Coordinates of C-alpha atoms in Angstrom, one line a residue:
M1 CA -17.0 67.2 -27.5
T2 CA -19.8 67.8 -25.0
E3 CA -18.9 67.3 -21.4
P4 CA -20.8 64.7 -19.3
S5 CA -23.8 66.0 -17.5
G6 CA -23.1 63.8 -14.5
T7 CA -25.6 61.1 -15.2
S8 CA -24.6 57.6 -16.4
A9 CA -27.1 57.9 -19.3
D10 CA -25.5 61.1 -20.5
A11 CA -22.1 59.6 -20.2
M12 CA -23.2 56.5 -22.2
N13 CA -24.7 58.7 -24.9
I14 CA -21.5 60.7 -25.3
H15 CA -19.5 57.5 -25.8
L16 CA -22.1 56.1 -28.2
S17 CA -22.2 59.4 -30.1
S18 CA -18.4 59.3 -30.5
A19 CA -18.8 55.8 -32.1
D20 CA -21.8 56.7 -34.3
P21 CA -24.5 59.4 -33.6
A22 CA -27.1 56.9 -34.9
L23 CA -26.5 54.7 -31.9
V24 CA -27.8 57.4 -29.4
G25 CA -31.3 56.5 -28.2
N26 CA -31.2 53.2 -30.2
D27 CA -33.6 50.9 -28.3
A28 CA -32.6 47.9 -30.5
L29 CA -29.0 48.3 -29.3
L30 CA -30.1 48.3 -25.7
A31 CA -32.3 45.3 -26.2
A32 CA -29.5 43.4 -27.9
V33 CA -27.1 44.2 -25.0
F34 CA -29.7 43.0 -22.4
A35 CA -30.5 39.8 -24.4
G36 CA -26.9 38.9 -25.2
S37 CA -25.5 39.4 -21.7
G38 CA -25.2 36.3 -19.6
D39 CA -25.6 38.4 -16.4
C40 CA -28.8 39.0 -14.7
I41 CA -29.4 42.8 -15.2
K42 CA -32.2 44.3 -13.0
I43 CA -33.6 47.7 -12.3
L44 CA -35.0 48.3 -8.8
D45 CA -36.8 51.3 -7.4
L46 CA -35.4 53.2 -4.4
D47 CA -37.2 50.8 -2.0
G48 CA -35.5 47.8 -3.6
R49 CA -38.5 46.5 -5.5
L50 CA -37.9 44.7 -8.8
Q51 CA -39.0 46.8 -11.8
F52 CA -37.1 45.3 -14.7
M53 CA -35.1 42.2 -15.6
S54 CA -33.1 41.7 -18.8
E55 CA -33.8 39.0 -21.2
G56 CA -30.5 37.3 -20.5
G57 CA -31.2 37.7 -16.8
R58 CA -34.5 35.9 -17.1
R59 CA -32.8 33.1 -18.9
V60 CA -30.1 32.6 -16.3
M61 CA -32.6 33.1 -13.4
E62 CA -35.0 30.6 -15.1
V63 CA -37.9 33.1 -15.0
D64 CA -40.9 32.0 -17.1
D65 CA -43.2 34.9 -16.1
F66 CA -41.6 38.1 -15.0
A67 CA -44.9 39.7 -14.3
A68 CA -45.3 37.5 -11.3
L69 CA -42.0 38.8 -9.9
K70 CA -42.4 42.5 -10.7
G71 CA -42.7 44.7 -7.7
C72 CA -41.3 42.0 -5.3
P73 CA -38.7 43.1 -2.8
W74 CA -35.4 42.2 -4.3
P75 CA -33.7 41.4 -1.0
D76 CA -36.3 38.7 -0.4
F77 CA -34.7 36.6 -3.2
W78 CA -31.8 36.1 -0.7
T79 CA -31.8 34.3 2.6
N80 CA -29.9 34.6 5.9
E81 CA -26.6 36.6 5.4
G82 CA -27.5 37.1 1.7
N83 CA -30.7 38.9 2.7
L84 CA -28.8 41.2 5.1
A85 CA -26.2 41.9 2.4
A86 CA -28.9 42.8 -0.2
Q87 CA -30.7 45.1 2.3
Q88 CA -27.4 46.9 3.1
A89 CA -26.7 47.2 -0.6
V90 CA -30.0 48.9 -1.3
E91 CA -29.4 51.3 1.6
D92 CA -25.9 52.1 0.4
V93 CA -26.9 52.7 -3.2
R94 CA -29.9 54.8 -2.1
N95 CA -27.3 57.1 -0.5
G96 CA -25.3 57.4 -3.8
K97 CA -22.7 54.6 -3.1
S98 CA -22.0 51.4 -5.0
A99 CA -22.1 48.0 -3.3
R100 CA -20.9 44.5 -4.0
F101 CA -21.4 41.1 -2.3
L102 CA -21.3 37.4 -3.0
G103 CA -23.9 34.9 -1.9
P104 CA -26.2 32.0 -2.8
A105 CA -29.8 32.3 -4.2
N106 CA -32.1 30.0 -6.0
T107 CA -33.4 30.5 -9.5
A108 CA -37.2 30.9 -10.0
R109 CA -37.3 27.2 -10.5
G110 CA -35.6 26.5 -7.2
N111 CA -32.2 25.5 -8.6
P112 CA -29.3 26.7 -6.3
K113 CA -26.8 29.2 -7.8
Y114 CA -24.0 31.3 -6.4
W115 CA -23.8 35.0 -7.5
D116 CA -21.4 37.9 -7.7
V117 CA -23.7 40.9 -7.2
R118 CA -22.9 44.5 -8.0
V119 CA -25.4 47.3 -7.3
M120 CA -25.0 50.9 -8.6
P121 CA -27.2 54.0 -8.5
I122 CA -28.9 55.3 -11.6
L123 CA -28.7 59.1 -11.3
G124 CA -31.3 61.6 -12.4
P125 CA -30.7 65.1 -13.9
D126 CA -30.1 66.5 -10.4
G127 CA -27.4 63.9 -9.8
K128 CA -29.5 62.0 -7.2
P129 CA -30.4 58.3 -7.4
T130 CA -33.7 57.6 -9.1
H131 CA -33.3 53.8 -9.5
L132 CA -30.9 51.0 -8.6
L133 CA -29.0 48.9 -11.2
S134 CA -28.2 45.4 -10.1
I135 CA -25.9 43.1 -12.1
S136 CA -25.7 39.5 -10.9
T137 CA -23.0 37.2 -12.4
D138 CA -23.5 33.4 -12.0
I139 CA -20.2 32.1 -10.5
T140 CA -21.6 28.7 -9.4
E141 CA -19.0 26.7 -11.2
Q142 CA -16.2 28.8 -9.9
K143 CA -17.6 28.5 -6.3
E144 CA -18.0 24.7 -6.6
A145 CA -14.4 24.4 -7.9
E146 CA -13.2 26.5 -5.0
L147 CA -15.1 24.4 -2.5
A148 CA -13.8 21.2 -4.2
L149 CA -10.3 22.5 -3.9
R150 CA -10.8 23.4 -0.3
E151 CA -12.2 20.0 0.5
S152 CA -9.3 18.4 -1.3
E153 CA -6.9 20.4 0.8
V154 CA -8.7 19.5 4.0
R155 CA -8.6 15.8 3.1
L156 CA -4.9 16.1 2.2
K157 CA -4.2 17.7 5.5
L158 CA -6.1 15.0 7.4
A159 CA -4.3 12.3 5.5
L160 CA -0.9 13.8 6.1
A161 CA -1.7 14.3 9.8
A162 CA -2.8 10.7 10.1
A163 CA 0.4 9.5 8.4
D164 CA 2.5 12.0 10.4
T165 CA 3.8 13.3 7.1
G166 CA 4.9 16.8 6.2
V167 CA 5.0 18.5 2.8
W168 CA 8.1 20.5 1.7
Q169 CA 9.7 22.0 -1.4
C170 CA 12.8 23.7 -2.5
D171 CA 14.2 25.3 -5.7
V172 CA 17.2 24.1 -7.6
V173 CA 19.0 27.0 -9.3
N174 CA 22.2 26.3 -11.2
G175 CA 22.6 23.0 -9.3
K176 CA 22.2 24.6 -5.9
F177 CA 19.3 24.2 -3.5
A178 CA 17.5 27.3 -2.3
N179 CA 14.3 28.4 -0.7
L180 CA 13.7 25.3 1.4
K181 CA 10.3 25.5 3.0
G182 CA 7.3 23.4 4.1
D183 CA 4.6 23.0 6.6
D184 CA 5.3 23.0 10.3
R185 CA 5.5 19.2 10.4
A186 CA 8.0 19.0 7.5
I187 CA 10.2 21.8 8.9
S188 CA 10.3 20.0 12.3
L189 CA 11.1 16.6 10.7
L190 CA 13.9 18.3 8.7
G191 CA 15.5 19.4 11.9
F192 CA 14.3 23.0 12.2
T193 CA 11.8 24.8 14.4
P194 CA 8.8 26.5 12.8
G195 CA 9.8 30.1 11.8
E196 CA 13.5 29.3 11.8
S197 CA 15.5 30.1 8.7
S198 CA 15.7 26.7 6.9
G199 CA 18.4 26.8 4.2
F200 CA 19.4 23.6 2.5
E201 CA 23.1 23.9 3.5
T202 CA 22.0 24.2 7.1
F203 CA 19.8 21.2 6.6
L204 CA 22.7 19.1 5.4
T205 CA 24.7 19.9 8.6
R206 CA 21.9 18.2 10.6
V207 CA 21.9 15.0 8.5
A208 CA 24.0 12.3 10.2
H209 CA 27.5 12.5 8.7
E210 CA 27.5 9.0 7.4
D211 CA 24.2 9.6 5.6
R212 CA 25.0 12.8 3.8
S213 CA 26.6 11.2 0.8
R214 CA 23.5 9.0 0.3
V215 CA 21.2 12.1 0.5
G216 CA 23.4 14.0 -2.0
L217 CA 23.5 11.0 -4.4
A218 CA 19.7 10.5 -4.3
A219 CA 19.2 14.2 -5.0
A220 CA 21.7 14.1 -7.9
Q221 CA 20.0 11.1 -9.5
A222 CA 16.5 12.7 -9.1
L223 CA 17.7 15.9 -10.9
G224 CA 19.9 14.2 -13.5
T225 CA 18.8 14.0 -17.1
E226 CA 18.8 10.2 -17.1
G227 CA 16.8 9.8 -13.9
D228 CA 13.1 9.5 -13.4
G229 CA 12.9 12.7 -11.4
I230 CA 12.0 11.0 -8.1
L231 CA 13.9 11.5 -4.9
D232 CA 13.5 8.6 -2.4
V233 CA 15.9 8.4 0.5
E234 CA 16.1 7.5 4.1
Y235 CA 18.5 9.2 6.5
R236 CA 19.0 10.3 10.1
I237 CA 18.6 13.8 11.5
C238 CA 20.6 14.7 14.5
S239 CA 18.9 17.2 16.8
D240 CA 20.6 19.6 19.2
D241 CA 20.6 17.1 22.0
S242 CA 22.4 14.6 19.6
L243 CA 19.4 12.2 19.5
E244 CA 18.9 10.6 16.1
R245 CA 15.6 10.5 14.2
W246 CA 15.2 8.4 11.1
V247 CA 13.4 10.3 8.2
H248 CA 12.0 9.1 4.9
A249 CA 11.9 11.8 2.2
R250 CA 10.3 11.4 -1.1
A251 CA 9.9 14.1 -3.8
Q252 CA 9.3 14.7 -7.5
A253 CA 11.5 17.1 -9.5
L254 CA 9.5 19.5 -11.7
P255 CA 10.6 22.3 -14.0
S256 CA 10.1 25.8 -12.7
S257 CA 10.8 29.4 -13.7
V258 CA 14.1 29.4 -11.9
G259 CA 15.3 26.0 -13.0
K260 CA 13.8 23.0 -11.2
R261 CA 11.8 22.5 -8.0
L262 CA 11.6 19.5 -5.7
I263 CA 8.1 19.0 -4.2
G264 CA 7.7 16.1 -1.8
T265 CA 6.8 14.6 1.6
V266 CA 8.8 13.7 4.7
R267 CA 7.8 11.4 7.5
D268 CA 9.3 10.1 10.7
I269 CA 10.2 6.4 10.4
T270 CA 12.2 6.1 13.6
Q271 CA 9.8 3.5 15.2
R272 CA 10.0 1.4 12.0
K273 CA 13.8 1.5 12.0
E274 CA 14.0 0.6 15.7
S275 CA 11.5 -2.2 15.2
E276 CA 13.6 -3.6 12.3
A277 CA 16.7 -3.4 14.4
R278 CA 15.0 -5.3 17.3
Q279 CA 13.7 -7.8 14.7
A280 CA 17.2 -8.3 13.4
V281 CA 18.5 -9.0 16.9
L282 CA 15.7 -11.4 17.6
S283 CA 16.2 -13.1 14.2
G284 CA 19.9 -13.5 14.8
E285 CA 19.3 -15.0 18.2
L286 CA 16.7 -17.3 16.8
Q287 CA 19.1 -18.4 14.0
H288 CA 21.8 -19.0 16.6
R289 CA 19.5 -21.2 18.6
I290 CA 18.4 -23.1 15.5
K291 CA 22.0 -23.8 14.6
N292 CA 22.7 -25.0 18.1
S293 CA 19.6 -27.3 17.9
L294 CA 20.6 -28.7 14.5
A295 CA 24.1 -29.2 15.7
M296 CA 22.8 -31.1 18.7
V297 CA 20.5 -33.2 16.5
S298 CA 23.4 -34.0 14.2
A299 CA 25.6 -35.0 17.2
I300 CA 22.8 -37.2 18.6
A301 CA 22.3 -38.8 15.1
S302 CA 26.0 -39.5 14.7
Q303 CA 26.2 -41.2 18.1
T304 CA 23.0 -43.1 17.5
L305 CA 23.4 -44.1 13.9
K306 CA 26.7 -45.8 14.3
G307 CA 27.9 -48.8 12.2
D308 CA 29.3 -49.4 8.8
D309 CA 26.0 -50.9 7.6
I310 CA 24.2 -47.5 7.8
V311 CA 26.9 -45.1 6.6
E312 CA 24.8 -44.1 3.6
R313 CA 21.7 -43.4 5.7
R314 CA 23.8 -41.4 8.2
Q315 CA 25.3 -39.3 5.4
A316 CA 21.8 -38.7 3.9
F317 CA 20.5 -37.6 7.2
T318 CA 23.4 -35.2 7.8
G319 CA 23.1 -33.8 4.3
R320 CA 19.4 -33.0 4.9
L321 CA 20.2 -31.3 8.1
E322 CA 22.9 -29.2 6.4
A323 CA 20.4 -28.3 3.6
L324 CA 17.9 -27.2 6.2
A325 CA 20.5 -25.1 8.0
H326 CA 21.5 -23.4 4.8
A327 CA 17.8 -22.6 4.0
H328 CA 17.5 -21.1 7.5
D329 CA 20.6 -19.0 7.0
M330 CA 19.3 -17.6 3.7
L331 CA 15.9 -16.7 5.2
T332 CA 17.4 -14.9 8.1
T333 CA 18.7 -12.2 5.8
T334 CA 15.1 -11.3 4.9
V335 CA 13.7 -11.8 8.5
W336 CA 11.9 -14.9 7.4
E337 CA 9.6 -13.0 5.0
S338 CA 10.7 -14.2 1.5
A339 CA 13.7 -15.3 -0.6
A340 CA 14.5 -15.1 -4.3
I341 CA 13.9 -18.4 -6.1
Q342 CA 17.3 -18.3 -7.8
T343 CA 19.0 -17.8 -4.4
V344 CA 17.1 -20.7 -2.9
I345 CA 18.2 -23.0 -5.7
E346 CA 21.9 -21.9 -5.8
T347 CA 22.1 -22.2 -2.0
A348 CA 20.8 -25.8 -2.1
L349 CA 23.2 -26.6 -4.9
T350 CA 26.3 -25.1 -3.2
P351 CA 27.8 -28.5 -2.2
H352 CA 27.6 -29.7 -5.8
M353 CA 28.5 -26.5 -7.8
S354 CA 32.2 -25.9 -6.9
G355 CA 34.3 -25.7 -10.0
T356 CA 31.5 -26.9 -12.3
D357 CA 29.1 -25.4 -14.8
R358 CA 27.0 -28.5 -15.1
F359 CA 24.0 -26.9 -13.6
V360 CA 22.1 -24.5 -16.0
L361 CA 19.6 -22.2 -14.3
D362 CA 17.1 -20.3 -16.3
G363 CA 14.0 -18.5 -15.0
V364 CA 12.3 -15.2 -14.1
H365 CA 12.9 -13.2 -11.0
L366 CA 10.3 -13.9 -8.2
E367 CA 10.3 -14.4 -4.5
L368 CA 9.0 -17.3 -2.5
S369 CA 7.5 -17.4 1.0
A370 CA 9.6 -18.8 3.9
K371 CA 7.7 -22.1 3.8
Q372 CA 8.1 -22.5 0.0
S373 CA 11.8 -21.5 0.2
V374 CA 12.5 -24.3 2.8
S375 CA 10.6 -27.0 0.9
L376 CA 12.1 -26.1 -2.5
S377 CA 15.6 -26.0 -0.9
L378 CA 15.2 -29.5 0.5
T379 CA 13.7 -30.7 -2.8
V380 CA 16.7 -29.4 -4.8
H381 CA 19.1 -30.9 -2.3
E382 CA 17.4 -34.3 -2.6
L383 CA 17.4 -34.2 -6.4
A384 CA 21.1 -33.0 -6.5
T385 CA 22.2 -35.8 -4.1
N386 CA 20.4 -38.5 -6.2
A387 CA 21.9 -37.0 -9.4
A388 CA 25.4 -37.1 -7.9
K389 CA 24.9 -40.8 -6.8
Y390 CA 22.9 -42.3 -9.7
G391 CA 22.1 -39.6 -12.3
A392 CA 23.6 -37.0 -14.6
M393 CA 26.1 -35.7 -12.0
S394 CA 27.6 -39.2 -11.4
V395 CA 29.4 -39.3 -14.8
P396 CA 31.5 -36.8 -16.7
G397 CA 29.5 -34.7 -19.2
G398 CA 26.2 -35.0 -17.4
K399 CA 24.2 -31.9 -16.9
V400 CA 21.1 -30.6 -15.1
H401 CA 18.8 -28.0 -16.6
I402 CA 16.7 -26.2 -14.0
C403 CA 14.1 -23.7 -15.4
W404 CA 11.0 -22.0 -14.0
G405 CA 8.5 -19.4 -15.1
F406 CA 4.8 -18.8 -16.0
H407 CA 2.6 -20.2 -18.7
A408 CA -1.1 -20.6 -19.5
G409 CA -2.6 -23.8 -18.2
D410 CA -5.2 -26.0 -20.0
D411 CA -8.0 -23.8 -18.5
G412 CA -6.3 -20.6 -19.7
E413 CA -5.3 -19.5 -16.2
Q414 CA -1.7 -18.5 -15.5
Q415 CA 0.4 -21.2 -13.8
F416 CA 3.9 -21.4 -12.3
K417 CA 6.1 -24.2 -13.5
F418 CA 9.4 -25.5 -12.1
V419 CA 11.3 -28.2 -14.0
W420 CA 14.4 -30.2 -13.0
K421 CA 15.7 -32.1 -16.1
E422 CA 18.8 -34.3 -16.2
H423 CA 20.6 -35.4 -19.4
G424 CA 23.9 -37.0 -20.3
G425 CA 23.9 -39.4 -17.4
P426 CA 23.5 -43.2 -17.2
Q427 CA 20.3 -44.9 -18.2
V428 CA 17.6 -44.3 -15.6
K429 CA 15.6 -47.1 -14.0
Q430 CA 12.4 -46.8 -12.0
P431 CA 13.2 -47.3 -8.3
E432 CA 11.6 -50.3 -6.6
R433 CA 10.4 -48.2 -3.7
L434 CA 10.1 -44.6 -2.8
G435 CA 12.4 -43.2 -0.1
F436 CA 12.0 -40.2 2.2
G437 CA 13.3 -37.8 -0.5
S438 CA 10.8 -38.9 -3.1
R439 CA 7.9 -38.7 -0.6
M440 CA 9.0 -35.2 0.6
I441 CA 9.1 -34.0 -3.0
T442 CA 5.7 -35.3 -4.1
R443 CA 3.9 -34.4 -0.8
V444 CA 5.5 -31.5 1.0
L445 CA 6.6 -29.5 -2.0
A446 CA 3.2 -29.9 -3.6
A447 CA 1.4 -28.9 -0.5
D448 CA 3.5 -25.8 0.1
F449 CA 2.9 -24.6 -3.4
K450 CA -0.7 -25.7 -3.5
G451 CA 0.1 -27.5 -6.7
E452 CA 1.1 -30.9 -8.2
V453 CA 4.5 -32.6 -8.4
G454 CA 5.5 -35.3 -10.9
V455 CA 8.7 -37.3 -11.1
D456 CA 9.4 -39.0 -14.5
Y457 CA 12.2 -41.6 -14.5
A458 CA 12.8 -41.3 -18.2
A459 CA 15.6 -43.4 -19.6
D460 CA 17.7 -40.4 -20.7
G461 CA 17.3 -38.5 -17.4
V462 CA 15.1 -37.8 -14.4
V463 CA 12.6 -35.0 -14.8
C464 CA 10.8 -33.4 -11.8
T465 CA 8.0 -31.0 -12.6
L466 CA 6.1 -28.7 -10.2
T467 CA 3.0 -26.8 -11.4
S468 CA 0.9 -24.5 -9.2
P469 CA -1.3 -21.4 -9.5
A470 CA 0.7 -18.4 -10.5
S471 CA -0.8 -16.4 -7.6
V472 CA 0.7 -18.7 -5.0
V473 CA 4.3 -17.8 -5.8
R474 CA 3.9 -14.1 -6.7
V475 CA 5.2 -12.8 -3.4
P476 CA 5.9 -9.0 -3.5
R477 CA 9.6 -8.1 -3.3
R478 CA 10.7 -6.8 0.0
K479 CA 11.4 -3.1 0.1

């Protein structure tokens, strides 16, 4: 085999000849290569002036008339730093070196592109450069993807900084945690200092002792085969000065080459926890004062409403005060935000439910606002008291069916419906006048639910129905 002469053309001819001697000097082959390549292949003179552009290059550069560009200084196609890089590339290649740079340049039609440019010398028989070969690859899509990723990373960092949240991860190999790492904020929140070795076992020693089992259980559930792969746990970190900091960690378990990997966030929730603690103290103090006030009102009422002729009224008043107190106790546990409807009903029925299954409750889970909880509690108390005196609960075998849920109204919109229905009691008669309880049910309950209340004194049992827009009672469940 003939040895290369030192020129790129000679080397190419040798390789072509080894494939097929007929390929050497085949202009059609060269034309096909230039036409088929998606790169912009150009030949420049030693001064960097454009002499030739491949057919594929004209296509990607959107050149309609190459004659108008021939002889133009190639570096002038670039601007600013790109122009300097192109000039330096011409100088380097003229001295027998190769050059490469990245930069933006518009097509002949003015459309912006981003290019990966390689420039090489074309050597003559004496081994010296006679021309420059420039190959520009369009990497616009790749560059745009890189920029989009970088912008996304910046937005993420800004969001995490605004939320005072850190990002962390660790591997789980054979059930053991390893390679715990994260950004500086996460490492700090996990109880370490940036740069300190942060092993998982060391981390656990910094979790408050009474919280360690909860952290371990949450991790086991996230990594278990029946879990959803989500770790969500709140715990305290004890620093060297013994001060506690509340932390909320949330992560997703993902498969990895070594087993599994937890990737998640961690943030400081100390202020929230302290606020909740203060709120609980204030709520307890408020509830204590409310109880004292209600007790005082009850005592005043007992002293004022004396006499055998008003025993029934006095008992009704006392019962209403007790129902109100029970409703307040129930709402205190949720800091007066909301209460589950079934809890509201069961609490109001407590005086009437001991040792009996005569109340049947059937409904979906949802939560009511504080105002709705109080009005529904007092309503159920009134209905239960009347049922015990005159209705289904006044005779053996009588029952009350209480149901609630959602259904489509006449206009097709979703509605909430609550129904109290008595059966098995004595025959019902329409009362001659409406008392306080009836007025409260039809006015206060309807107003608090922004709906309508109807009481039907059917012969076989009283039926009380509340209907309201579904959106009024769809209170989110407290976390």
